[in-house]
Short mmCIF file of C-alpha atoms in Angstrom, two decimals:
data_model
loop_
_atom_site.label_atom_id
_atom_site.label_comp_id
_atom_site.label_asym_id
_atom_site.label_seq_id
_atom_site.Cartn_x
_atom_site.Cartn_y
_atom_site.Cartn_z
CA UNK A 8 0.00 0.00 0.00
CA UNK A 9 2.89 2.55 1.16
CA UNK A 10 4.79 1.23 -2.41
CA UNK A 11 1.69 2.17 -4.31
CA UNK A 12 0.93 5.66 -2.89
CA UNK A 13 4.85 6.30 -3.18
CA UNK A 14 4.44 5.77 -7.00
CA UNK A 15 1.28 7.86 -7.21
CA UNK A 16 2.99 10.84 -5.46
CA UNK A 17 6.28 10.22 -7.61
CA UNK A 18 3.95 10.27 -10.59
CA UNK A 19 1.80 13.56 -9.51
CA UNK A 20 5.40 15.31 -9.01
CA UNK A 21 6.42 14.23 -13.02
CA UNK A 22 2.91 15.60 -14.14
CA UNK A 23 3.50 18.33 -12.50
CA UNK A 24 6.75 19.16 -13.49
CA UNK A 25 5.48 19.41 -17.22
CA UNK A 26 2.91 22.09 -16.15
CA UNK A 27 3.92 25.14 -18.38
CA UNK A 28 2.53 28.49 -18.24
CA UNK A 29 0.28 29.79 -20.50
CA UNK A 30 1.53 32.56 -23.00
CA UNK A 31 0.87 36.06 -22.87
CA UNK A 32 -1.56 37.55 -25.28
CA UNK A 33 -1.23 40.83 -26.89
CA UNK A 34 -4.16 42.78 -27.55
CA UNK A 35 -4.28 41.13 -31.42
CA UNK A 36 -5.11 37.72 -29.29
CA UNK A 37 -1.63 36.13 -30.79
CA UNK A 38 0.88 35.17 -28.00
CA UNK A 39 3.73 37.37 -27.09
CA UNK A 40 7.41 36.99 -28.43
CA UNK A 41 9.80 35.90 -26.04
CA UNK A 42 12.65 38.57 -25.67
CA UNK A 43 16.13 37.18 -27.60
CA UNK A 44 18.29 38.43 -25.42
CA UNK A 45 21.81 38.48 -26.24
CA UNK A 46 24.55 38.17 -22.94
CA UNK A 47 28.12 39.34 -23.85
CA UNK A 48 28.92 35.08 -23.14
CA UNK A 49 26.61 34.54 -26.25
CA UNK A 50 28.78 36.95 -28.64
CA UNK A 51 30.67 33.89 -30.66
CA UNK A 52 27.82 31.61 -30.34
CA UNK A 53 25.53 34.26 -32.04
CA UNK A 54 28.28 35.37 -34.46
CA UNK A 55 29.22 31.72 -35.59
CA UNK A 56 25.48 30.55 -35.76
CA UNK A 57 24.85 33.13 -38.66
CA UNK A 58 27.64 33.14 -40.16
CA UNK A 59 27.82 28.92 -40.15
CA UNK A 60 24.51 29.30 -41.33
CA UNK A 61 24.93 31.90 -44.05
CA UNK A 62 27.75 29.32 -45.38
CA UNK A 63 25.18 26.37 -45.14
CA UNK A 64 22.73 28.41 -47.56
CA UNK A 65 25.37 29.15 -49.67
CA UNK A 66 26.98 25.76 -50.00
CA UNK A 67 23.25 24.95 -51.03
CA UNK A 68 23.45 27.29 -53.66
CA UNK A 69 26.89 26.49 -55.27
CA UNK A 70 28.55 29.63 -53.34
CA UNK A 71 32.07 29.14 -52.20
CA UNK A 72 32.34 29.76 -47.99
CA UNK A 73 32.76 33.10 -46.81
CA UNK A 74 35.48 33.53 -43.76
CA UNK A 75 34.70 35.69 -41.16
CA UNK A 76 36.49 39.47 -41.29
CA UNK A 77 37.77 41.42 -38.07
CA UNK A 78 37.80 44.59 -40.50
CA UNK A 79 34.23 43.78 -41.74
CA UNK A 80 32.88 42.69 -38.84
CA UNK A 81 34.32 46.35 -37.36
CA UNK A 82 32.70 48.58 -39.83
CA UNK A 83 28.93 46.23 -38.90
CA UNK A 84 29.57 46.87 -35.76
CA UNK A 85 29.87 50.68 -36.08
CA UNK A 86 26.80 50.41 -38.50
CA UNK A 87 24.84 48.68 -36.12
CA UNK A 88 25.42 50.88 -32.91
CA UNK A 89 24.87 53.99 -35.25
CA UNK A 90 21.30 52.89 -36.64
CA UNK A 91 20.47 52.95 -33.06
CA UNK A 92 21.41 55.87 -32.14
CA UNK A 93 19.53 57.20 -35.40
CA UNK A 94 16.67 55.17 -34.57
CA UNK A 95 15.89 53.93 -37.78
CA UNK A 96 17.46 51.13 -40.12
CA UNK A 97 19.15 52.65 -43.15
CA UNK A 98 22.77 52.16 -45.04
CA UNK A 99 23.82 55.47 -44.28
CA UNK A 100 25.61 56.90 -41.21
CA UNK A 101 24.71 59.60 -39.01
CA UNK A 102 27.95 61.58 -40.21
CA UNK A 103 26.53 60.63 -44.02
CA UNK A 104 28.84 57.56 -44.31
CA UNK A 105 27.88 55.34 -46.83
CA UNK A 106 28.61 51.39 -46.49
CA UNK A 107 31.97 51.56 -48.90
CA UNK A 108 33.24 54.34 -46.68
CA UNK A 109 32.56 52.43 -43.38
CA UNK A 110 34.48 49.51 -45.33
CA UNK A 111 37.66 51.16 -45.75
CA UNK A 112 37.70 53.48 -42.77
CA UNK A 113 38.30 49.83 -41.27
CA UNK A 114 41.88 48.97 -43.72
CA UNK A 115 39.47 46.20 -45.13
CA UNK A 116 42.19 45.35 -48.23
CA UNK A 117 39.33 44.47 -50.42
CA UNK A 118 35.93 45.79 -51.85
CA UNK A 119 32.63 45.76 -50.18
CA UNK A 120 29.85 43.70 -51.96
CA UNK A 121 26.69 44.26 -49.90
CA UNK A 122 25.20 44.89 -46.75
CA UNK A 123 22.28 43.77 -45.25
CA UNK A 124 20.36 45.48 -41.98
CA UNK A 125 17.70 44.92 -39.67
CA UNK A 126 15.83 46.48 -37.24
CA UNK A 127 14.03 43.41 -34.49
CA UNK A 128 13.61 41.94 -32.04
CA UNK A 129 14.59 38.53 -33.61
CA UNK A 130 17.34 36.11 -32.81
CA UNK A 131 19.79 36.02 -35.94
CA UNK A 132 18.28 33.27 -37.81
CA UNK A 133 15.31 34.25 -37.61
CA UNK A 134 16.41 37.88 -38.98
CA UNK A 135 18.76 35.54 -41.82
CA UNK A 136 15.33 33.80 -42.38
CA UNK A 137 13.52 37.33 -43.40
CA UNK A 138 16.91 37.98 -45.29
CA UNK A 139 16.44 35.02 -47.28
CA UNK A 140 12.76 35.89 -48.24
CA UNK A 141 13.65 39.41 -49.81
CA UNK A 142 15.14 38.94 -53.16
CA UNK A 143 17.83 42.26 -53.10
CA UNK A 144 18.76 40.74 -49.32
CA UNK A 145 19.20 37.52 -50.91
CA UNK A 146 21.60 37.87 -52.97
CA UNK A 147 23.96 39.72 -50.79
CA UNK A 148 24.15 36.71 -48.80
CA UNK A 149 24.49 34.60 -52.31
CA UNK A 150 26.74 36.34 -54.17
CA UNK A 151 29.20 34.20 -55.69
CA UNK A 152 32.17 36.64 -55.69
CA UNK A 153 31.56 37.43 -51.74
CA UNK A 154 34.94 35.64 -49.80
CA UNK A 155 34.46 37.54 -46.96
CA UNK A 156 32.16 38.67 -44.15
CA UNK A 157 31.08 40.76 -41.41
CA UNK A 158 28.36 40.43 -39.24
CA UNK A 159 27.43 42.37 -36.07
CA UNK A 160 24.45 43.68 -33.98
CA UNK A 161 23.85 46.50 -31.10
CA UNK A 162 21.38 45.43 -28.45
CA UNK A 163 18.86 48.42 -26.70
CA UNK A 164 18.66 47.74 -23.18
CA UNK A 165 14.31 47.36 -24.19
CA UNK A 166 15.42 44.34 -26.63
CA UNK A 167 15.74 45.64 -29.82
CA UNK A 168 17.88 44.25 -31.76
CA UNK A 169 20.14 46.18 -34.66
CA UNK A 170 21.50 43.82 -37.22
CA UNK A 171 24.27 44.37 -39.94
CA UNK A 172 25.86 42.08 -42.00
CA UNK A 173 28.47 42.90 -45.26
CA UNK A 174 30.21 40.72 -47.55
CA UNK A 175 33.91 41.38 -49.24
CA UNK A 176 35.33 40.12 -52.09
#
């Protein structure tokens, strides 16, 4: 009898334990996103998941690998900090830099192919996702004659998320 009530209470806990709570609604009745936040621990896991990623979809495509550049990676980083402080995603800086500029204010050696931004709260492959889906965004992360990239992002303490990528020959 003791046995038996021990594996009923055992067995309440487990059900229990898969009790989840319910997710918030907004006031459109669809639930709530989950803030993607990104901890300074998470930089190289969120760098190397796109750009891992980015080289998966273009290994699918016949595109040669692109290899990760401190110089590139620099100037998206400046982008991305600077389209917050504009509030508002655009290719231009807030001193009227334009993406080439930003490129070889850096000493990247080579040329700059494309850049692609995002204002979101998204994690990165979900923002590589809406990338994908957008033909001119597309084929920045497809061309052919890209060898290098950069990819960076500037966090707001509410969330947001600032998202630049660029590609190098």
């Amino acid at each position: 009898m003791i046995r038996q009530i021990g594996l009923v209470a055992v067995a309440i806990l487990s059900l229990a334990a898969c009790v989840t709570e319910p997710a918030q609604l907004g006031p459109d009745g669809k639930p709530l996103p989950k803030l993607y936040v990104i901890k300074p621990s998470d930089t190289s896991r969120v760098t190397y998941s796109m750009v891992d990623s980015v080289n998966t979809l273009r290994a699918a495509a016949g595109a040669p690998p692109l290899v990760l550049s401190a110089e590139l990676t620099a100037a998206a980083a400046t982008h991305s900090r600077d389209m917050a402080v504009q509030n508002r995603p655009w290719h231009f800086g807030s001193d009227g830099s334009s993406p080439v500029e930003r490129v070889r204010r850096t000493g990247y050696p080579g040329n700059l192919l494309g850049e692609n931004i995002s204002e979101t709260y998204e994690t990165e492959l979900e923002t590589l996702s809406a990338w994908m889906d957008v033909p001119d965004t597309r084929a920045v992360i497809l061309d052919p004659a890209a060898r290098r990239v950069g990819f960076a992002w500037y966090q707001e303490p509410s969330g947001k998320l600032w998202w630049t990528l660029v590609t190098g020959d």
